Amino acid sequence: QQQVKQSPQSLIVQKGGISIINCAYENTAFDYFPWYQQFPGKGPALLIAIRPDVSEKKEGRFTISFNKSAKQFSLHIMDSQPGDSATYFCAASSKETSGSRLTFGEGTQLTVNP
Amino acid sequence: EAQVTQNPRYLITVTGKKLTVTCSQNMNHEYMSWYRQDPGLGLRQIYYSMNVEVTDKGDVPEGYKVSRKEKRNFPLILESPSPNQTSLYFCASSPDRRAYEQYFGPGTRLTVT
């Protein structure tokens, strides 16, 4: 059972365009929503994260939009560059779990063409 | 350099032959975790550890064992590997118990024939 659903599975964008990746969750106890970026041959690395008390967080060209009522959040990459080509994972963490756990989405492979 | 290291990076083995994938972090993190990454399934947690001698199951623990005898090390043990355990494995650590920010190792590509 995938508690965090991510789409699309793959995305091709032209240089300078906007990349948008969407995630939906089911568990209303989730209280932390990070995005991880993974380059080929590397482990994932934290890119940006948001808590449900804000609707948007921006860091440089990367923005998370959060819709609590719809239980959805998305990553927007403005002015996409070829160096942004990577796999992106959304994730969520619940304060109810006794342990420390992140539930990940299925991943989106982003290709930015020059 | 602060990092999480895994060994080996690549491993091809046969069904039933016990193996261990090592994981070590030099950041004095209390929390450590193992994930497997499969196409279309994302990252799924296998086991995690909140501290030395404290471990717990993640989402897909069947067929795996872990131990945490030292703070820096968290080995993943496959007692009797099967082909369905062919996957890309990642170890991660975090400075906080909620694991809000996890630092991942470079991955171990395991093939079980």
Short mmCIF file of C-alpha atoms in Angstrom, two decimals:
data_model
loop_
_atom_site.label_atom_id
_atom_site.label_comp_id
_atom_site.label_asym_id
_atom_site.label_seq_id
_atom_site.Cartn_x
_atom_site.Cartn_y
_atom_site.Cartn_z
CA GLN A 1 0.00 0.00 0.00
CA GLN A 2 1.62 3.20 -1.21
CA GLN A 3 0.74 5.93 1.23
CA VAL A 4 2.34 8.61 -0.90
CA LYS A 5 1.46 8.62 -4.59
CA GLN A 6 3.74 10.51 -6.98
CA SER A 7 3.24 11.56 -10.59
CA PRO A 8 4.33 11.63 -13.28
CA GLN A 9 6.71 8.70 -13.40
CA SER A 10 8.85 10.51 -15.96
CA LEU A 11 9.00 14.08 -17.21
CA ILE A 12 10.83 15.73 -20.09
CA VAL A 13 11.19 19.52 -20.05
CA GLN A 14 13.05 21.97 -22.22
CA LYS A 15 15.76 24.14 -20.73
CA GLY A 16 14.20 27.21 -19.15
CA GLY A 17 10.82 25.57 -18.69
CA ILE A 18 8.94 24.76 -15.51
CA SER A 19 9.02 21.23 -14.12
CA ILE A 20 6.10 20.20 -11.93
CA ILE A 21 5.94 16.99 -9.91
CA ASN A 22 2.90 16.12 -7.85
CA CYS A 23 2.34 14.00 -4.76
CA ALA A 24 -0.77 12.96 -2.89
CA TYR A 25 -0.96 11.38 0.54
CA GLU A 26 -3.57 9.57 2.59
CA ASN A 27 -2.40 9.75 6.17
CA THR A 28 -3.58 13.01 7.76
CA ALA A 29 -1.03 12.49 10.55
CA PHE A 30 1.84 13.28 8.19
CA ASP A 31 3.51 16.46 9.40
CA TYR A 32 6.68 16.82 7.37
CA PHE A 33 7.01 16.69 3.59
CA PRO A 34 10.51 16.63 2.09
CA TRP A 35 11.67 16.27 -1.47
CA TYR A 36 14.81 14.33 -2.25
CA GLN A 37 16.93 14.59 -5.40
CA GLN A 38 18.92 11.64 -6.71
CA PHE A 39 21.54 11.77 -9.44
CA PRO A 40 22.54 8.57 -11.26
CA GLY A 41 24.88 6.42 -9.19
CA LYS A 42 24.31 8.48 -6.06
CA GLY A 43 22.15 8.28 -2.99
CA PRO A 44 19.19 10.64 -2.58
CA ALA A 45 19.86 14.03 -1.00
CA LEU A 46 17.44 16.37 0.71
CA LEU A 47 16.42 19.19 -1.63
CA ILE A 48 13.68 21.10 0.15
CA ALA A 49 11.00 20.39 2.76
CA ILE A 50 7.77 21.87 4.09
CA ARG A 51 5.53 21.53 7.12
CA PRO A 52 1.72 21.66 6.79
CA ASP A 53 1.39 24.99 8.58
CA VAL A 54 2.54 26.85 5.45
CA SER A 55 1.20 26.65 1.90
CA GLU A 56 4.41 27.38 0.05
CA LYS A 57 8.15 27.30 0.53
CA LYS A 58 10.69 28.60 -1.94
CA GLU A 59 14.43 28.01 -2.12
CA GLY A 60 16.03 29.46 -5.20
CA ARG A 61 14.43 27.91 -8.28
CA PHE A 62 12.69 25.20 -6.23
CA THR A 63 9.25 25.72 -4.70
CA ILE A 64 6.99 23.37 -2.74
CA SER A 65 3.27 24.10 -2.88
CA PHE A 66 1.17 22.44 -0.20
CA ASN A 67 -2.60 21.94 -0.17
CA LYS A 68 -3.62 20.49 3.17
CA SER A 69 -7.32 20.13 2.39
CA ALA A 70 -6.61 18.21 -0.81
CA LYS A 71 -3.77 16.26 0.82
CA GLN A 72 -1.48 17.14 -2.04
CA PHE A 73 1.88 18.79 -2.44
CA SER A 74 4.01 19.55 -5.45
CA LEU A 75 7.51 20.53 -6.45
CA HIS A 76 8.00 23.28 -9.00
CA ILE A 77 11.38 23.80 -10.62
CA MET A 78 11.54 27.16 -12.34
CA ASP A 79 13.94 27.86 -15.21
CA SER A 80 14.79 24.15 -15.39
CA GLN A 81 18.40 23.39 -16.32
CA PRO A 82 20.06 20.26 -17.74
CA GLY A 83 21.86 19.92 -14.39
CA ASP A 84 18.45 19.40 -12.77
CA SER A 85 18.08 16.11 -14.63
CA ALA A 86 17.68 13.56 -11.84
CA THR A 87 15.14 11.41 -10.07
CA TYR A 88 12.98 13.25 -7.57
CA PHE A 89 11.23 11.62 -4.62
CA CYS A 90 8.58 13.15 -2.45
CA ALA A 91 8.22 11.80 1.06
CA ALA A 92 6.21 12.23 4.22
CA SER A 93 6.75 11.63 7.92
CA SER A 94 4.15 11.06 10.61
CA LYS A 95 4.37 12.33 14.16
CA GLU A 96 2.31 9.35 15.23
CA THR A 97 4.93 6.77 14.45
CA SER A 98 6.99 5.73 17.43
CA GLY A 99 10.01 5.44 15.25
CA SER A 100 11.55 7.74 12.73
CA ARG A 101 10.22 6.86 9.33
CA LEU A 102 9.90 8.50 5.98
CA THR A 103 7.39 7.16 3.47
CA PHE A 104 8.55 7.82 -0.07
CA GLY A 105 6.69 8.24 -3.33
CA GLU A 106 7.51 6.17 -6.38
CA GLY A 107 9.90 8.72 -7.88
CA THR A 108 9.91 10.93 -10.99
CA GLN A 109 12.71 10.80 -13.51
CA LEU A 110 13.21 14.34 -14.80
CA THR A 111 15.09 15.03 -18.03
CA VAL A 112 15.82 18.62 -18.98
CA ASN A 113 16.82 18.95 -22.62
CA PRO A 114 19.32 21.67 -23.58
CA GLU B 1 34.27 14.66 5.30
CA ALA B 2 30.87 13.84 6.77
CA GLN B 3 29.52 10.80 4.99
CA VAL B 4 27.73 7.48 5.00
CA THR B 5 29.71 4.66 3.46
CA GLN B 6 28.49 1.31 2.22
CA ASN B 7 30.36 -1.80 1.18
CA PRO B 8 30.36 -3.47 -1.18
CA ARG B 9 29.01 -1.16 -3.87
CA TYR B 10 28.21 -4.04 -6.19
CA LEU B 11 27.54 -7.66 -5.32
CA ILE B 12 26.45 -10.64 -7.36
CA THR B 13 25.62 -13.75 -5.36
CA VAL B 14 23.65 -16.97 -5.55
CA THR B 15 20.46 -17.96 -3.83
CA GLY B 16 20.95 -19.02 -0.23
CA LYS B 17 24.47 -17.73 0.31
CA LYS B 18 24.51 -15.51 3.38
CA LEU B 19 25.81 -12.00 2.86
CA THR B 20 26.33 -8.79 4.81
CA VAL B 21 26.27 -5.24 3.51
CA THR B 22 28.09 -2.87 5.80
CA CYS B 23 27.09 0.71 6.56
CA SER B 24 29.07 3.24 8.53
CA GLN B 25 28.55 6.93 9.30
CA ASN B 26 31.03 9.39 10.78
CA MET B 27 28.53 12.06 11.88
CA ASN B 28 27.69 10.64 15.31
CA HIS B 29 24.06 10.23 14.24
CA GLU B 30 21.77 8.24 16.50
CA TYR B 31 19.30 7.28 13.77
CA MET B 32 20.17 4.90 10.94
CA SER B 33 18.04 3.13 8.38
CA TRP B 34 18.11 0.75 5.42
CA TYR B 35 16.05 1.18 2.26
CA ARG B 36 15.67 -0.73 -0.95
CA GLN B 37 14.96 1.04 -4.22
CA ASP B 38 13.06 -0.71 -6.97
CA PRO B 39 11.75 0.78 -10.25
CA GLY B 40 8.23 2.09 -9.87
CA LEU B 41 8.20 1.48 -6.12
CA GLY B 42 10.43 4.25 -4.88
CA LEU B 43 12.36 3.79 -1.65
CA ARG B 44 10.97 1.36 0.87
CA GLN B 45 12.28 1.13 4.40
CA ILE B 46 13.59 -2.25 5.55
CA TYR B 47 14.77 -1.61 9.11
CA TYR B 48 15.74 1.36 11.19
CA SER B 49 17.58 2.00 14.43
CA MET B 50 17.01 4.81 16.90
CA ASN B 51 20.21 4.08 18.83
CA VAL B 52 22.65 1.36 19.79
CA GLU B 53 20.85 -1.93 20.44
CA VAL B 54 17.51 -0.36 19.37
CA THR B 55 16.16 -1.56 16.04
CA ASP B 56 12.70 -1.86 14.51
CA LYS B 57 11.05 -3.12 11.36
CA GLY B 58 10.22 -0.87 8.46
CA ASP B 59 7.81 -1.62 5.65
CA VAL B 60 9.59 -4.58 4.03
CA PRO B 61 11.65 -6.41 6.70
CA GLU B 62 11.06 -10.01 5.55
CA GLY B 63 14.28 -11.80 4.68
CA TYR B 64 16.55 -9.22 6.30
CA LYS B 65 18.28 -8.81 9.63
CA VAL B 66 20.13 -5.89 11.16
CA SER B 67 22.20 -5.19 14.23
CA ARG B 68 23.40 -2.00 15.92
CA LYS B 69 26.25 -2.81 18.27
CA GLU B 70 28.07 0.45 17.67
CA LYS B 71 26.65 3.88 17.01
CA ARG B 72 28.47 4.33 13.72
CA ASN B 73 27.74 0.93 12.14
CA PHE B 74 24.48 -0.61 10.95
CA PRO B 75 25.04 -3.75 8.85
CA LEU B 76 22.30 -5.35 6.77
CA ILE B 77 22.29 -9.15 6.79
CA LEU B 78 20.63 -11.43 4.25
CA GLU B 79 20.74 -14.90 5.81
CA SER B 80 19.40 -16.72 2.75
CA PRO B 81 19.15 -14.34 -0.21
CA SER B 82 16.54 -14.97 -2.88
CA PRO B 83 16.18 -13.47 -6.38
CA ASN B 84 13.38 -11.16 -5.21
CA GLN B 85 15.95 -9.40 -3.04
CA THR B 86 17.78 -8.23 -6.13
CA SER B 87 17.66 -4.48 -5.67
CA LEU B 88 19.54 -1.25 -4.99
CA TYR B 89 20.08 -0.80 -1.27
CA PHE B 90 20.69 2.45 0.57
CA CYS B 91 21.79 3.09 4.10
CA ALA B 92 20.89 6.43 5.66
CA SER B 93 21.51 8.27 8.90
CA SER B 94 19.93 11.28 10.56
CA PRO B 95 20.93 13.61 13.40
CA ASP B 96 17.40 13.68 14.80
CA ARG B 97 15.10 10.89 15.88
CA ARG B 98 12.33 12.05 13.61
CA ALA B 99 14.70 11.51 10.69
CA TYR B 100 13.55 14.73 9.05
CA GLU B 101 16.79 15.05 7.13
CA GLN B 102 18.41 11.81 6.15
CA TYR B 103 21.90 11.44 4.73
CA PHE B 104 22.13 8.59 2.28
CA GLY B 105 25.05 6.39 1.37
CA PRO B 106 26.05 5.77 -2.27
CA GLY B 107 24.07 2.55 -2.56
CA THR B 108 24.80 -1.16 -3.00
CA ARG B 109 23.62 -2.88 -6.15
CA LEU B 110 22.77 -6.49 -5.23
CA THR B 111 21.99 -9.22 -7.74
CA VAL B 112 20.86 -12.63 -6.50
CA THR B 113 20.85 -15.38 -9.14
#
